[in-house]
Tab-separated table of C-alpha atoms in Angstrom:
chain	number	residue	atom	x	y	z
A	1	MET	CA	3.190	-33.960	-0.580
A	2	GLU	CA	4.040	-33.102	2.999
A	3	ILE	CA	7.582	-32.683	4.356
A	4	GLN	CA	8.143	-33.151	8.062
A	5	ARG	CA	11.289	-32.420	10.070
A	6	ASP	CA	12.310	-34.403	13.145
A	7	ASP	CA	15.314	-33.453	15.227
A	8	ASN	CA	16.819	-34.844	18.480
A	9	GLY	CA	19.393	-32.111	18.990
A	10	LYS	CA	22.293	-34.071	17.444
A	11	LYS	CA	20.744	-35.600	14.285
A	12	GLY	CA	17.598	-35.054	12.358
A	13	GLN	CA	15.749	-35.876	9.216
A	14	PHE	CA	13.312	-34.454	6.674
A	15	SER	CA	10.638	-36.990	5.549
A	16	ALA	CA	8.513	-36.624	2.462
A	17	LEU	CA	5.079	-38.166	2.734
A	18	ILE	CA	2.566	-38.702	-0.061
A	19	ASP	CA	-0.840	-40.002	1.085
A	20	GLY	CA	0.728	-40.977	4.428
A	21	GLN	CA	3.373	-43.111	2.778
A	22	GLU	CA	7.076	-42.141	3.200
A	23	SER	CA	8.309	-41.229	-0.333
A	24	GLY	CA	11.676	-39.837	0.580
A	25	LEU	CA	14.112	-39.203	3.442
A	26	MET	CA	17.016	-36.906	4.032
A	27	THR	CA	19.182	-37.137	7.141
A	28	TYR	CA	21.447	-34.513	8.755
A	29	THR	CA	23.852	-34.160	11.637
A	30	TRP	CA	24.386	-30.990	13.599
A	31	ALA	CA	27.953	-29.471	13.409
A	32	GLY	CA	27.735	-26.901	16.193
A	33	ASP	CA	24.806	-24.537	16.844
A	34	HIS	CA	24.616	-22.885	13.468
A	35	LYS	CA	25.567	-25.568	10.967
A	36	PHE	CA	24.352	-28.918	9.821
A	37	ILE	CA	25.609	-31.550	7.471
A	38	ILE	CA	23.275	-33.320	5.003
A	39	ASP	CA	24.637	-36.828	5.022
A	40	HIS	CA	22.104	-38.941	3.146
A	41	THR	CA	19.134	-38.523	0.746
A	42	GLU	CA	16.987	-41.409	-0.490
A	43	VAL	CA	13.741	-41.712	-2.395
A	44	ASN	CA	11.422	-44.606	-2.336
A	45	PRO	CA	11.732	-46.326	-5.725
A	46	ASP	CA	7.934	-46.185	-6.145
A	47	PHE	CA	8.226	-42.375	-6.175
A	48	SER	CA	11.370	-42.032	-8.329
A	49	GLY	CA	11.516	-39.229	-10.874
A	50	LYS	CA	9.025	-36.941	-9.114
A	51	GLY	CA	11.575	-34.423	-7.805
A	52	ILE	CA	11.213	-35.586	-4.193
A	53	GLY	CA	14.918	-35.557	-3.409
A	54	LYS	CA	15.223	-31.922	-4.570
A	55	GLN	CA	12.180	-30.891	-2.560
A	56	LEU	CA	13.808	-32.450	0.574
A	57	VAL	CA	17.006	-30.389	-0.106
A	58	MET	CA	14.897	-27.253	-0.659
A	59	ALA	CA	13.105	-27.867	2.643
A	60	ALA	CA	16.461	-28.013	4.396
A	61	VAL	CA	17.482	-24.744	2.633
A	62	ALA	CA	14.233	-23.106	3.769
A	63	PHE	CA	14.889	-24.302	7.315
A	64	ALA	CA	18.455	-22.960	7.223
A	65	ARG	CA	17.356	-19.586	5.941
A	66	ASP	CA	14.579	-19.282	8.495
A	67	ASN	CA	17.008	-20.018	11.295
A	68	ASN	CA	20.136	-18.308	10.010
A	69	LEU	CA	21.990	-21.626	9.575
A	70	LYS	CA	24.532	-22.969	7.185
A	71	ILE	CA	24.512	-26.356	5.401
A	72	LEU	CA	27.399	-28.648	4.415
A	73	PRO	CA	26.007	-31.017	1.756
A	74	LEU	CA	28.162	-34.144	2.066
A	75	CYS	CA	25.566	-36.374	0.491
A	76	PRO	CA	26.398	-36.683	-3.196
A	77	TYR	CA	22.824	-35.924	-4.286
A	78	ALA	CA	22.520	-32.814	-2.043
A	79	LYS	CA	25.930	-31.648	-3.163
A	80	LYS	CA	24.823	-31.911	-6.803
A	81	VAL	CA	21.651	-29.866	-6.087
A	82	PHE	CA	23.763	-27.141	-4.476
A	83	GLU	CA	26.187	-27.097	-7.412
A	84	ARG	CA	23.344	-26.815	-9.937
A	85	THR	CA	21.223	-24.299	-8.039
A	86	PRO	CA	23.174	-21.009	-7.611
A	87	GLU	CA	20.253	-19.346	-5.664
A	88	ILE	CA	20.755	-21.704	-2.670
A	89	GLN	CA	24.506	-21.508	-2.418
A	90	ASN	CA	24.259	-18.573	0.069
A	91	VAL	CA	23.373	-21.109	2.816
A	92	GLN	CA	26.222	-23.512	1.942
A	93	TRP	CA	28.991	-23.867	4.516
A	94	PHE	CA	32.357	-24.620	2.823
């Protein structure tokens, strides 16, 4: 699986690709220069149950850590991943 990030300066997305096919998507919106809000996560039903949603959240966490950013997970799925994964809560913005 490959995860790509696209960003236009105000909004962005992480896309998961398997064999060139989009298997999942997570969108975010910038909230200033050092914070972003995860607002939506979805997985293509053909790829359900493979952990793609969590891998998208973890890609956002890695991006945040690499760039000294904070994340506000408003998307219910992303919020649940943050609640269940204590080791990523240090990048969460409350």
